[in-house]
Amino acid sequence: MSLLELLSRGETEQARAAAQGRQDPEALLTLARLAAADGEWIRSEQLLQELESQGALESHVRLTRLALLSARGEYARATAGYLELLEVMPDQPEALYGLASALAYWGLYEQALQPFLRLTQVVPENGRFHYHLGRNWLELERLEEALDCFARSLELDPCQPDTYLVISRTLNLTRQYAQAQELLELGLQLMPDQPHLLNELTNLHLLRGQVSQAAERAEQVARQLPENPAAQANQANLLLAQGRVQEALELCQSQEKKSASLWMVQATALEELERLDEAAQAYECATRSEGSDWSAWNNWGLVLLRLGRDSQAGPVLEQAMALAPGRPEPVLNLALCWAREAESASQARQLLEELLTRPKLASGLREQAERLLTAIASSQTA
């Protein structure tokens, strides 16, 4: 299987490992795309320029540049570029996926629907594309269509944790808790140590008011797997959810090998105890353990803002936004950081204006963005 095929299937780590140490065009392109996805925009651009100097893979270089625009939140330019490319390369899967994703990140789910639908027709065997179509149906509150897509995705790729998680949460929306639990347990039969599925099942028990059952299960799994960071993080999360903050902290601190999830629980506990310097250090460790978790970067940046370390918080929140361009929280938090300095207030205003164009923006976040925009305008006219 080629490197680009691995990427199209979502097998990013396998593609990354296979591309290391190679200098051929496909490897350079793969590394450029991974760098863009990781928020390493300068590195991505350097690799693309090297490919251009070789005159290699011109259409793929163009696609990657459009993906960079989308990652930076420049959805209008990205959308225009994908549409232009599809005029000369109709039904090109990467262009269809890029267009649909840019529109979805922009919050234009109705417009994203057609390219997502077309994508699953052009490449019907790719489970990841059915999954993303399902996510788009969810945003349009079309639960039946979403569940059909997720079921098809699982048929094609039964070992994809994200699909189990989103189906479980969709079933929870319709109060089908027993079916959600059955599904998660099926996933855990295939992937016994999958941390996200373990956490989701514990949360489901809590949602159903089965606190003792959730605690018993988490403790049992933690005892069975004393060296497994996922099992320990699952128990620590449950302790935190029960308000047993000090116990959660002590459990995290007792572990020699810590996963990103354990560092996140430890950081959250420290933050609740107002030990902010230690919380910032723990969030930083979480980002080092799992660099692609946008929430770790976002939470770290917020703690740095609370500590008044704005110059450190800015780059951290930029990374959070790069990792999750569709999430509004890092955008709002970065705007708050930039708004504190006169020389970056205009950049903050641009971020907020773009954020407010998103039609699905939650009312609470919209109100915060509008208040901050008003405050910036007042400070600039004072």
mmCIF file of N, CA and C in Angstrom, residues 125-249:
data_model
loop_
_atom_site.group_PDB
_atom_site.id
_atom_site.type_symbol
_atom_site.label_atom_id
_atom_site.label_comp_id
_atom_site.label_asym_id
_atom_site.label_seq_id
_atom_site.Cartn_x
_atom_site.Cartn_y
_atom_site.Cartn_z
ATOM 1 N N GLU A 125 -15.654 2.344 -0.685
ATOM 2 C CA GLU A 125 -15.008 1.372 0.202
ATOM 3 C C GLU A 125 -14.222 2.028 1.334
ATOM 4 N N ASN A 126 -14.191 3.352 1.386
ATOM 5 C CA ASN A 126 -13.429 4.055 2.426
ATOM 6 C C ASN A 126 -14.333 4.374 3.612
ATOM 7 N N GLY A 127 -14.137 3.651 4.726
ATOM 8 C CA GLY A 127 -14.979 3.836 5.897
ATOM 9 C C GLY A 127 -14.870 5.217 6.508
ATOM 10 N N ARG A 128 -13.679 5.820 6.403
ATOM 11 C CA ARG A 128 -13.475 7.150 6.997
ATOM 12 C C ARG A 128 -14.381 8.190 6.346
ATOM 13 N N PHE A 129 -14.617 8.073 5.039
ATOM 14 C CA PHE A 129 -15.469 9.047 4.358
ATOM 15 C C PHE A 129 -16.926 8.892 4.797
ATOM 16 N N HIS A 130 -17.383 7.666 5.007
ATOM 17 C CA HIS A 130 -18.745 7.453 5.514
ATOM 18 C C HIS A 130 -18.875 8.029 6.927
ATOM 19 N N TYR A 131 -17.812 7.888 7.710
ATOM 20 C CA TYR A 131 -17.813 8.440 9.071
ATOM 21 C C TYR A 131 -17.984 9.961 9.027
ATOM 22 N N HIS A 132 -17.224 10.634 8.180
ATOM 23 C CA HIS A 132 -17.306 12.101 8.122
ATOM 24 C C HIS A 132 -18.649 12.566 7.561
ATOM 25 N N LEU A 133 -19.209 11.808 6.627
ATOM 26 C CA LEU A 133 -20.557 12.140 6.149
ATOM 27 C C LEU A 133 -21.550 12.022 7.302
ATOM 28 N N GLY A 134 -21.406 10.975 8.118
ATOM 29 C CA GLY A 134 -22.270 10.827 9.278
ATOM 30 C C GLY A 134 -22.155 11.986 10.248
ATOM 31 N N ARG A 135 -20.922 12.446 10.470
ATOM 32 C CA ARG A 135 -20.729 13.602 11.361
ATOM 33 C C ARG A 135 -21.445 14.832 10.800
ATOM 34 N N ASN A 136 -21.405 14.981 9.489
ATOM 35 C CA ASN A 136 -22.072 16.129 8.877
ATOM 36 C C ASN A 136 -23.594 16.020 9.028
ATOM 37 N N TRP A 137 -24.138 14.797 8.838
ATOM 38 C CA TRP A 137 -25.576 14.597 9.066
ATOM 39 C C TRP A 137 -25.941 14.936 10.515
ATOM 40 N N LEU A 138 -25.062 14.584 11.455
ATOM 41 C CA LEU A 138 -25.328 14.901 12.857
ATOM 42 C C LEU A 138 -25.469 16.404 13.070
ATOM 43 N N GLU A 139 -24.572 17.166 12.449
ATOM 44 C CA GLU A 139 -24.628 18.624 12.589
ATOM 45 C C GLU A 139 -25.935 19.179 12.030
ATOM 46 N N LEU A 140 -26.514 18.470 11.060
ATOM 47 C CA LEU A 140 -27.794 18.888 10.483
ATOM 48 C C LEU A 140 -28.979 18.288 11.243
ATOM 49 N N GLU A 141 -28.664 17.582 12.355
ATOM 50 C CA GLU A 141 -29.673 16.974 13.218
ATOM 51 C C GLU A 141 -30.501 15.934 12.476
ATOM 52 N N ARG A 142 -29.846 15.227 11.581
ATOM 53 C CA ARG A 142 -30.483 14.131 10.840
ATOM 54 C C ARG A 142 -29.916 12.820 11.400
ATOM 55 N N LEU A 143 -30.458 12.384 12.539
ATOM 56 C CA LEU A 143 -29.865 11.278 13.277
ATOM 57 C C LEU A 143 -29.963 9.952 12.529
ATOM 58 N N GLU A 144 -31.077 9.700 11.859
ATOM 59 C CA GLU A 144 -31.238 8.421 11.163
ATOM 60 C C GLU A 144 -30.201 8.269 10.060
ATOM 61 N N GLU A 145 -30.017 9.320 9.260
ATOM 62 C CA GLU A 145 -29.018 9.267 8.192
ATOM 63 C C GLU A 145 -27.609 9.133 8.776
ATOM 64 N N ALA A 146 -27.368 9.828 9.887
ATOM 65 C CA ALA A 146 -26.050 9.753 10.520
ATOM 66 C C ALA A 146 -25.742 8.335 10.974
ATOM 67 N N LEU A 147 -26.698 7.698 11.636
ATOM 68 C CA LEU A 147 -26.483 6.341 12.122
ATOM 69 C C LEU A 147 -26.265 5.353 10.981
ATOM 70 N N ASP A 148 -26.956 5.550 9.871
ATOM 71 C CA ASP A 148 -26.746 4.682 8.696
ATOM 72 C C ASP A 148 -25.300 4.793 8.211
ATOM 73 N N CYS A 149 -24.791 6.012 8.160
ATOM 74 C CA CYS A 149 -23.407 6.226 7.704
ATOM 75 C C CYS A 149 -22.406 5.602 8.676
ATOM 76 N N PHE A 150 -22.647 5.777 9.973
ATOM 77 C CA PHE A 150 -21.728 5.211 10.958
ATOM 78 C C PHE A 150 -21.739 3.684 10.913
ATOM 79 N N ALA A 151 -22.920 3.115 10.689
ATOM 80 C CA ALA A 151 -23.005 1.654 10.590
ATOM 81 C C ALA A 151 -22.201 1.161 9.385
ATOM 82 N N ARG A 152 -22.307 1.875 8.274
ATOM 83 C CA ARG A 152 -21.537 1.496 7.084
ATOM 84 C C ARG A 152 -20.041 1.651 7.343
ATOM 85 N N SER A 153 -19.666 2.698 8.073
ATOM 86 C CA SER A 153 -18.267 2.910 8.401
ATOM 87 C C SER A 153 -17.722 1.753 9.235
ATOM 88 N N LEU A 154 -18.511 1.276 10.195
ATOM 89 C CA LEU A 154 -18.073 0.163 11.027
ATOM 90 C C LEU A 154 -17.970 -1.142 10.228
ATOM 91 N N GLU A 155 -18.859 -1.321 9.259
ATOM 92 C CA GLU A 155 -18.771 -2.502 8.398
ATOM 93 C C GLU A 155 -17.434 -2.528 7.670
ATOM 94 N N LEU A 156 -17.010 -1.374 7.206
ATOM 95 C CA LEU A 156 -15.778 -1.274 6.433
ATOM 96 C C LEU A 156 -14.538 -1.268 7.323
ATOM 97 N N ASP A 157 -14.659 -0.725 8.533
ATOM 98 C CA ASP A 157 -13.513 -0.624 9.444
ATOM 99 C C ASP A 157 -13.996 -0.827 10.874
ATOM 100 N N PRO A 158 -14.112 -2.075 11.324
ATOM 101 C CA PRO A 158 -14.681 -2.350 12.650
ATOM 102 C C PRO A 158 -13.770 -2.001 13.820
ATOM 103 N N CYS A 159 -12.547 -1.599 13.545
ATOM 104 C CA CYS A 159 -11.610 -1.258 14.628
ATOM 105 C C CYS A 159 -11.286 0.226 14.643
ATOM 106 N N GLN A 160 -12.307 1.053 14.408
ATOM 107 C CA GLN A 160 -12.141 2.500 14.421
ATOM 108 C C GLN A 160 -12.835 3.068 15.655
ATOM 109 N N PRO A 161 -12.077 3.400 16.718
ATOM 110 C CA PRO A 161 -12.701 3.848 17.976
ATOM 111 C C PRO A 161 -13.629 5.041 17.820
ATOM 112 N N ASP A 162 -13.248 6.011 16.979
ATOM 113 C CA ASP A 162 -14.062 7.217 16.845
ATOM 114 C C ASP A 162 -15.491 6.900 16.419
ATOM 115 N N THR A 163 -15.650 5.878 15.582
ATOM 116 C CA THR A 163 -16.988 5.539 15.112
ATOM 117 C C THR A 163 -17.845 5.006 16.251
ATOM 118 N N TYR A 164 -17.272 4.149 17.091
ATOM 119 C CA TYR A 164 -18.012 3.651 18.250
ATOM 120 C C TYR A 164 -18.421 4.809 19.165
ATOM 121 N N LEU A 165 -17.493 5.733 19.355
ATOM 122 C CA LEU A 165 -17.773 6.853 20.261
ATOM 123 C C LEU A 165 -18.919 7.711 19.746
ATOM 124 N N VAL A 166 -18.892 8.032 18.465
ATOM 125 C CA VAL A 166 -19.911 8.945 17.955
ATOM 126 C C VAL A 166 -21.265 8.244 17.851
ATOM 127 N N ILE A 167 -21.284 6.932 17.555
ATOM 128 C CA ILE A 167 -22.559 6.211 17.551
ATOM 129 C C ILE A 167 -23.122 6.160 18.971
ATOM 130 N N SER A 168 -22.254 5.863 19.927
ATOM 131 C CA SER A 168 -22.700 5.809 21.323
ATOM 132 C C SER A 168 -23.320 7.137 21.742
ATOM 133 N N ARG A 169 -22.669 8.225 21.402
ATOM 134 C CA ARG A 169 -23.185 9.535 21.806
ATOM 135 C C ARG A 169 -24.465 9.887 21.067
ATOM 136 N N THR A 170 -24.577 9.427 19.821
ATOM 137 C CA THR A 170 -25.813 9.654 19.072
ATOM 138 C C THR A 170 -26.965 8.869 19.694
ATOM 139 N N LEU A 171 -26.698 7.630 20.068
ATOM 140 C CA LEU A 171 -27.722 6.835 20.750
ATOM 141 C C LEU A 171 -28.107 7.463 22.085
ATOM 142 N N ASN A 172 -27.146 8.042 22.779
ATOM 143 C CA ASN A 172 -27.439 8.712 24.041
ATOM 144 C C ASN A 172 -28.399 9.890 23.847
ATOM 145 N N LEU A 173 -28.250 10.585 22.711
ATOM 146 C CA LEU A 173 -29.135 11.720 22.434
ATOM 147 C C LEU A 173 -30.594 11.294 22.369
ATOM 148 N N THR A 174 -30.807 10.066 21.910
ATOM 149 C CA THR A 174 -32.180 9.555 21.801
ATOM 150 C C THR A 174 -32.521 8.621 22.978
ATOM 151 N N ARG A 175 -31.711 8.688 24.032
ATOM 152 C CA ARG A 175 -31.920 7.921 25.266
ATOM 153 C C ARG A 175 -31.890 6.406 25.052
ATOM 154 N N GLN A 176 -31.176 5.979 24.041
ATOM 155 C CA GLN A 176 -31.020 4.539 23.807
ATOM 156 C C GLN A 176 -29.742 4.062 24.520
ATOM 157 N N TYR A 177 -29.765 4.162 25.842
ATOM 158 C CA TYR A 177 -28.566 3.918 26.633
ATOM 159 C C TYR A 177 -28.125 2.450 26.596
ATOM 160 N N ALA A 178 -29.089 1.543 26.634
ATOM 161 C CA ALA A 178 -28.734 0.118 26.624
ATOM 162 C C ALA A 178 -28.031 -0.253 25.317
ATOM 163 N N GLN A 179 -28.542 0.280 24.201
ATOM 164 C CA GLN A 179 -27.911 -0.004 22.906
ATOM 165 C C GLN A 179 -26.511 0.600 22.835
ATOM 166 N N ALA A 180 -26.350 1.795 23.414
ATOM 167 C CA ALA A 180 -25.034 2.431 23.426
ATOM 168 C C ALA A 180 -24.047 1.596 24.235
ATOM 169 N N GLN A 181 -24.508 1.085 25.385
ATOM 170 C CA GLN A 181 -23.629 0.260 26.210
ATOM 171 C C GLN A 181 -23.251 -1.034 25.494
ATOM 172 N N GLU A 182 -24.225 -1.643 24.824
ATOM 173 C CA GLU A 182 -23.952 -2.875 24.077
ATOM 174 C C GLU A 182 -22.916 -2.635 22.982
ATOM 175 N N LEU A 183 -23.043 -1.501 22.306
ATOM 176 C CA LEU A 183 -22.103 -1.172 21.231
ATOM 177 C C LEU A 183 -20.687 -0.989 21.777
ATOM 178 N N LEU A 184 -20.552 -0.241 22.882
ATOM 179 C CA LEU A 184 -19.234 -0.004 23.464
ATOM 180 C C LEU A 184 -18.593 -1.305 23.932
ATOM 181 N N GLU A 185 -19.392 -2.173 24.513
ATOM 182 C CA GLU A 185 -18.855 -3.459 24.960
ATOM 183 C C GLU A 185 -18.407 -4.309 23.773
ATOM 184 N N LEU A 186 -19.131 -4.203 22.636
ATOM 185 C CA LEU A 186 -18.703 -4.889 21.417
ATOM 186 C C LEU A 186 -17.355 -4.345 20.949
ATOM 187 N N GLY A 187 -17.206 -3.018 20.974
ATOM 188 C CA GLY A 187 -15.931 -2.413 20.596
ATOM 189 C C GLY A 187 -14.800 -2.856 21.487
ATOM 190 N N LEU A 188 -15.076 -2.978 22.784
ATOM 191 C CA LEU A 188 -14.038 -3.404 23.729
ATOM 192 C C LEU A 188 -13.672 -4.880 23.571
ATOM 193 N N GLN A 189 -14.563 -5.671 23.009
ATOM 194 C CA GLN A 189 -14.199 -7.058 22.693
ATOM 195 C C GLN A 189 -13.137 -7.095 21.596
ATOM 196 N N LEU A 190 -13.256 -6.163 20.638
ATOM 197 C CA LEU A 190 -12.284 -6.094 19.547
ATOM 198 C C LEU A 190 -11.015 -5.360 19.959
ATOM 199 N N MET A 191 -11.164 -4.369 20.854
ATOM 200 C CA MET A 191 -10.033 -3.530 21.282
ATOM 201 C C MET A 191 -10.062 -3.426 22.808
ATOM 202 N N PRO A 192 -9.637 -4.480 23.511
ATOM 203 C CA PRO A 192 -9.848 -4.556 24.966
ATOM 204 C C PRO A 192 -9.256 -3.407 25.777
ATOM 205 N N ASP A 193 -8.155 -2.843 25.345
ATOM 206 C CA ASP A 193 -7.484 -1.808 26.150
ATOM 207 C C ASP A 193 -7.682 -0.409 25.570
ATOM 208 N N GLN A 194 -8.671 -0.242 24.707
ATOM 209 C CA GLN A 194 -8.851 1.049 24.043
ATOM 210 C C GLN A 194 -9.291 2.102 25.079
ATOM 211 N N PRO A 195 -8.450 3.096 25.352
ATOM 212 C CA PRO A 195 -8.744 4.022 26.468
ATOM 213 C C PRO A 195 -10.003 4.845 26.268
ATOM 214 N N HIS A 196 -10.253 5.288 25.039
ATOM 215 C CA HIS A 196 -11.421 6.146 24.813
ATOM 216 C C HIS A 196 -12.724 5.364 24.985
ATOM 217 N N LEU A 197 -12.721 4.110 24.582
ATOM 218 C CA LEU A 197 -13.916 3.294 24.769
ATOM 219 C C LEU A 197 -14.145 2.997 26.250
ATOM 220 N N LEU A 198 -13.056 2.741 26.994
ATOM 221 C CA LEU A 198 -13.185 2.529 28.438
ATOM 222 C C LEU A 198 -13.760 3.763 29.120
ATOM 223 N N ASN A 199 -13.244 4.914 28.767
ATOM 224 C CA ASN A 199 -13.741 6.163 29.362
ATOM 225 C C ASN A 199 -15.197 6.393 29.003
ATOM 226 N N GLU A 200 -15.542 6.114 27.753
ATOM 227 C CA GLU A 200 -16.919 6.347 27.307
ATOM 228 C C GLU A 200 -17.898 5.432 28.037
ATOM 229 N N LEU A 201 -17.507 4.186 28.249
ATOM 230 C CA LEU A 201 -18.384 3.259 28.953
ATOM 231 C C LEU A 201 -18.560 3.694 30.408
ATOM 232 N N THR A 202 -17.501 4.150 31.032
ATOM 233 C CA THR A 202 -17.612 4.664 32.400
ATOM 234 C C THR A 202 -18.546 5.865 32.443
ATOM 235 N N ASN A 203 -18.388 6.770 31.489
ATOM 236 C CA ASN A 203 -19.249 7.957 31.434
ATOM 237 C C ASN A 203 -20.709 7.575 31.198
ATOM 238 N N LEU A 204 -20.918 6.527 30.397
ATOM 239 C CA LEU A 204 -22.284 6.072 30.137
ATOM 240 C C LEU A 204 -22.927 5.531 31.415
ATOM 241 N N HIS A 205 -22.147 4.769 32.189
ATOM 242 C CA HIS A 205 -22.656 4.297 33.469
ATOM 243 C C HIS A 205 -23.053 5.483 34.359
ATOM 244 N N LEU A 206 -22.222 6.510 34.366
ATOM 245 C CA LEU A 206 -22.531 7.689 35.172
ATOM 246 C C LEU A 206 -23.786 8.385 34.656
ATOM 247 N N LEU A 207 -23.918 8.471 33.337
ATOM 248 C CA LEU A 207 -25.088 9.105 32.740
ATOM 249 C C LEU A 207 -26.370 8.381 33.130
ATOM 250 N N ARG A 208 -26.269 7.072 33.263
ATOM 251 C CA ARG A 208 -27.438 6.274 33.628
ATOM 252 C C ARG A 208 -27.637 6.227 35.147
ATOM 253 N N GLY A 209 -26.809 6.993 35.866
ATOM 254 C CA GLY A 209 -26.936 7.019 37.310
ATOM 255 C C GLY A 209 -26.350 5.809 38.002
ATOM 256 N N GLN A 210 -25.555 5.053 37.271
ATOM 257 C CA GLN A 210 -24.970 3.818 37.807
ATOM 258 C C GLN A 210 -23.560 4.111 38.338
ATOM 259 N N VAL A 211 -23.501 4.988 39.343
ATOM 260 C CA VAL A 211 -22.208 5.449 39.837
ATOM 261 C C VAL A 211 -21.398 4.298 40.425
ATOM 262 N N SER A 212 -22.050 3.500 41.259
ATOM 263 C CA SER A 212 -21.324 2.403 41.892
ATOM 264 C C SER A 212 -20.843 1.390 40.851
ATOM 265 N N GLN A 213 -21.675 1.160 39.832
ATOM 266 C CA GLN A 213 -21.282 0.235 38.776
ATOM 267 C C GLN A 213 -20.096 0.789 37.994
ATOM 268 N N ALA A 214 -20.143 2.092 37.716
ATOM 269 C CA ALA A 214 -19.044 2.721 36.985
ATOM 270 C C ALA A 214 -17.756 2.657 37.801
ATOM 271 N N ALA A 215 -17.864 2.975 39.097
ATOM 272 C CA ALA A 215 -16.679 2.957 39.956
ATOM 273 C C ALA A 215 -16.123 1.542 40.091
ATOM 274 N N GLU A 216 -17.026 0.583 40.244
ATOM 275 C CA GLU A 216 -16.596 -0.809 40.387
ATOM 276 C C GLU A 216 -15.877 -1.291 39.131
ATOM 277 N N ARG A 217 -16.449 -0.938 37.976
ATOM 278 C CA ARG A 217 -15.830 -1.371 36.718
ATOM 279 C C ARG A 217 -14.461 -0.724 36.541
ATOM 280 N N ALA A 218 -14.382 0.588 36.801
ATOM 281 C CA ALA A 218 -13.116 1.289 36.624
ATOM 282 C C ALA A 218 -12.043 0.745 37.556
ATOM 283 N N GLU A 219 -12.423 0.498 38.792
ATOM 284 C CA GLU A 219 -11.458 -0.025 39.759
ATOM 285 C C GLU A 219 -11.012 -1.443 39.379
ATOM 286 N N GLN A 220 -11.980 -2.236 38.901
ATOM 287 C CA GLN A 220 -11.659 -3.606 38.498
ATOM 288 C C GLN A 220 -10.663 -3.613 37.337
ATOM 289 N N VAL A 221 -10.929 -2.783 36.334
ATOM 290 C CA VAL A 221 -10.033 -2.718 35.176
ATOM 291 C C VAL A 221 -8.653 -2.226 35.592
ATOM 292 N N ALA A 222 -8.622 -1.233 36.490
ATOM 293 C CA ALA A 222 -7.337 -0.691 36.952
ATOM 294 C C ALA A 222 -6.524 -1.747 37.704
ATOM 295 N N ARG A 223 -7.211 -2.589 38.499
ATOM 296 C CA ARG A 223 -6.513 -3.672 39.219
ATOM 297 C C ARG A 223 -5.986 -4.728 38.251
ATOM 298 N N GLN A 224 -6.794 -5.038 37.241
ATOM 299 C CA GLN A 224 -6.396 -6.062 36.275
ATOM 300 C C GLN A 224 -5.218 -5.610 35.419
ATOM 301 N N LEU A 225 -5.150 -4.309 35.206
ATOM 302 C CA LEU A 225 -4.120 -3.759 34.308
ATOM 303 C C LEU A 225 -3.322 -2.685 35.047
ATOM 304 N N PRO A 226 -2.559 -3.062 36.051
ATOM 305 C CA PRO A 226 -1.859 -2.056 36.866
ATOM 306 C C PRO A 226 -0.807 -1.272 36.100
ATOM 307 N N GLU A 227 -0.302 -1.832 35.013
ATOM 308 C CA GLU A 227 0.719 -1.144 34.221
ATOM 309 C C GLU A 227 0.128 -0.430 33.016
ATOM 310 N N ASN A 228 -1.194 -0.472 32.915
ATOM 311 C CA ASN A 228 -1.863 0.106 31.740
ATOM 312 C C ASN A 228 -2.294 1.540 32.038
ATOM 313 N N PRO A 229 -1.669 2.540 31.406
ATOM 314 C CA PRO A 229 -2.026 3.938 31.693
ATOM 315 C C PRO A 229 -3.485 4.252 31.376
ATOM 316 N N ALA A 230 -4.051 3.602 30.335
ATOM 317 C CA ALA A 230 -5.439 3.880 29.976
ATOM 318 C C ALA A 230 -6.388 3.473 31.093
ATOM 319 N N ALA A 231 -6.126 2.304 31.701
ATOM 320 C CA ALA A 231 -6.978 1.837 32.788
ATOM 321 C C ALA A 231 -6.870 2.749 34.002
ATOM 322 N N GLN A 232 -5.657 3.202 34.308
ATOM 323 C CA GLN A 232 -5.472 4.088 35.451
ATOM 324 C C GLN A 232 -6.127 5.449 35.188
ATOM 325 N N ALA A 233 -6.006 5.931 33.964
ATOM 326 C CA ALA A 233 -6.629 7.216 33.618
ATOM 327 C C ALA A 233 -8.146 7.116 33.708
ATOM 328 N N ASN A 234 -8.686 5.959 33.311
ATOM 329 C CA ASN A 234 -10.123 5.752 33.392
ATOM 330 C C ASN A 234 -10.609 5.867 34.841
ATOM 331 N N GLN A 235 -9.883 5.229 35.764
ATOM 332 C CA GLN A 235 -10.264 5.302 37.171
ATOM 333 C C GLN A 235 -10.082 6.722 37.711
ATOM 334 N N ALA A 236 -8.979 7.363 37.329
ATOM 335 C CA ALA A 236 -8.734 8.730 37.805
ATOM 336 C C ALA A 236 -9.819 9.687 37.308
ATOM 337 N N ASN A 237 -10.253 9.503 36.063
ATOM 338 C CA ASN A 237 -11.332 10.333 35.520
ATOM 339 C C ASN A 237 -12.603 10.170 36.329
ATOM 340 N N LEU A 238 -12.892 8.923 36.705
ATOM 341 C CA LEU A 238 -14.106 8.669 37.481
ATOM 342 C C LEU A 238 -14.016 9.325 38.851
ATOM 343 N N LEU A 239 -12.860 9.230 39.496
ATOM 344 C CA LEU A 239 -12.681 9.898 40.784
ATOM 345 C C LEU A 239 -12.903 11.399 40.654
ATOM 346 N N LEU A 240 -12.378 11.962 39.579
ATOM 347 C CA LEU A 240 -12.530 13.397 39.342
ATOM 348 C C LEU A 240 -14.002 13.752 39.129
ATOM 349 N N ALA A 241 -14.701 12.906 38.363
ATOM 350 C CA ALA A 241 -16.116 13.157 38.106
ATOM 351 C C ALA A 241 -16.948 13.090 39.377
ATOM 352 N N GLN A 242 -16.498 12.307 40.353
ATOM 353 C CA GLN A 242 -17.206 12.192 41.630
ATOM 354 C C GLN A 242 -16.821 13.291 42.614
ATOM 355 N N GLY A 243 -15.926 14.190 42.189
ATOM 356 C CA GLY A 243 -15.486 15.254 43.085
ATOM 357 C C GLY A 243 -14.403 14.841 44.051
ATOM 358 N N ARG A 244 -13.833 13.665 43.836
ATOM 359 C CA ARG A 244 -12.766 13.170 44.722
ATOM 360 C C ARG A 244 -11.427 13.621 44.132
ATOM 361 N N VAL A 245 -11.225 14.936 44.160
ATOM 362 C CA VAL A 245 -10.123 15.561 43.432
ATOM 363 C C VAL A 245 -8.769 15.122 43.982
ATOM 364 N N GLN A 246 -8.618 15.143 45.288
ATOM 365 C CA GLN A 246 -7.326 14.782 45.885
ATOM 366 C C GLN A 246 -6.974 13.329 45.597
ATOM 367 N N GLU A 247 -7.969 12.432 45.651
ATOM 368 C CA GLU A 247 -7.713 11.026 45.340
ATOM 369 C C GLU A 247 -7.292 10.851 43.886
ATOM 370 N N ALA A 248 -7.955 11.583 43.003
ATOM 371 C CA ALA A 248 -7.601 11.512 41.581
ATOM 372 C C ALA A 248 -6.167 11.981 41.369
ATOM 373 N N LEU A 249 -5.813 13.064 42.039
ATOM 374 C CA LEU A 249 -4.460 13.600 41.911
ATOM 375 C C LEU A 249 -3.431 12.598 42.422
#
